[in-house]
Amino acid sequence: MGPGEMLRPPYRPTADRWCAAVDASGVPEVEHAVVTTLTLCGMSVEREELTGYGYSWSPLRPTACTTCRSVAADVDARWPVGRRGRLARDG
């Protein structure tokens, strides 16, 4: 790695990048993508309505939050196509 070059984490497909949390307060239930203490749509994971951590969130599920799905697509689009599936140091 050269000076000033940043090592980025390996590319992960959107269906394998975030954990899921289920918002059981509505009908139907909605699955959100969790990033540390927030969901991709900005909800705090401290909310009592959010449960079910421990499995991967997928934008392909019909119960996936539409806002989380949109943000996930934006994040995925930032990865250069040539870098997807490789480590940054692999060049």
Coordinates of C-alpha atoms in Angstrom, one line a residue:
M1 CA 0.0 0.0 0.0
G2 CA 1.4 3.4 -1.0
P3 CA 1.5 6.6 0.9
G4 CA -1.9 8.2 1.3
E5 CA -3.7 5.1 0.0
M6 CA -6.6 3.9 2.1
L7 CA -7.5 0.3 2.7
R8 CA -11.2 -0.1 2.5
P9 CA -13.1 -3.1 3.8
P10 CA -13.9 -5.9 1.3
Y11 CA -17.0 -5.4 -0.8
R12 CA -20.0 -7.3 0.6
P13 CA -23.3 -7.7 -1.4
T14 CA -26.2 -5.7 0.0
A15 CA -28.0 -8.9 1.2
D16 CA -24.9 -9.8 3.3
R17 CA -23.8 -6.4 4.6
W18 CA -26.2 -5.4 7.4
C19 CA -28.1 -7.1 10.2
A20 CA -31.8 -6.9 10.3
A21 CA -34.2 -5.4 12.9
V22 CA -37.9 -6.0 12.7
D23 CA -40.3 -3.1 13.5
A24 CA -43.3 -5.1 14.9
S25 CA -45.4 -1.9 15.6
G26 CA -47.2 -2.0 12.3
V27 CA -49.0 -4.5 10.1
P28 CA -47.2 -5.8 8.2
E29 CA -43.9 -5.9 10.1
V30 CA -41.0 -4.1 8.4
E31 CA -37.4 -5.2 8.4
H32 CA -34.8 -2.4 8.7
A33 CA -31.0 -2.6 8.0
V34 CA -29.0 -1.9 11.1
V35 CA -25.7 0.1 11.1
T36 CA -24.3 0.2 14.7
T37 CA -26.9 2.2 16.7
L38 CA -29.1 3.3 13.8
T39 CA -31.0 1.8 10.9
L40 CA -30.2 2.9 7.3
C41 CA -33.4 5.0 7.4
G42 CA -32.3 6.7 10.6
M43 CA -34.3 5.0 13.4
S44 CA -32.5 4.4 16.7
V45 CA -32.1 0.7 17.4
E46 CA -33.0 1.5 21.1
R47 CA -36.7 1.7 20.1
E48 CA -38.7 -1.0 21.8
E49 CA -40.5 -1.9 18.6
L50 CA -37.3 -3.0 16.9
T51 CA -36.4 -6.7 17.6
G52 CA -34.9 -9.6 15.8
Y53 CA -31.2 -8.8 15.5
G54 CA -28.8 -11.6 14.4
Y55 CA -29.7 -12.3 10.8
S56 CA -28.8 -10.6 7.6
W57 CA -31.1 -7.9 6.2
S58 CA -31.9 -8.3 2.5
P59 CA -33.4 -5.6 0.2
L60 CA -35.0 -8.4 -1.7
R61 CA -37.5 -9.3 1.0
P62 CA -40.9 -7.9 0.5
T63 CA -40.9 -6.7 4.1
A64 CA -37.7 -4.7 3.7
C65 CA -38.0 -1.0 4.6
T66 CA -38.2 1.0 1.3
T67 CA -36.0 3.8 2.7
C68 CA -33.4 1.3 3.9
R69 CA -33.6 -0.3 0.5
S70 CA -33.0 3.1 -1.2
V71 CA -30.1 4.0 1.1
A72 CA -28.5 0.5 0.6
A73 CA -28.7 1.0 -3.2
D74 CA -27.0 4.4 -2.9
V75 CA -24.2 2.9 -0.7
D76 CA -23.8 0.0 -3.1
A77 CA -23.6 2.4 -6.1
R78 CA -20.6 4.2 -4.5
W79 CA -18.4 1.1 -4.9
P80 CA -16.5 1.2 -8.2
V81 CA -17.6 -1.8 -10.3
G82 CA -14.0 -2.9 -10.7
R83 CA -13.5 -3.0 -6.9
R84 CA -16.5 -5.0 -6.0
G85 CA -15.7 -8.4 -4.6
R86 CA -12.0 -7.6 -4.0
L87 CA -9.9 -6.2 -1.3
A88 CA -8.5 -2.7 -1.9
R89 CA -4.9 -4.0 -1.5
D90 CA -5.5 -6.6 -4.2
G91 CA -5.4 -3.7 -6.7

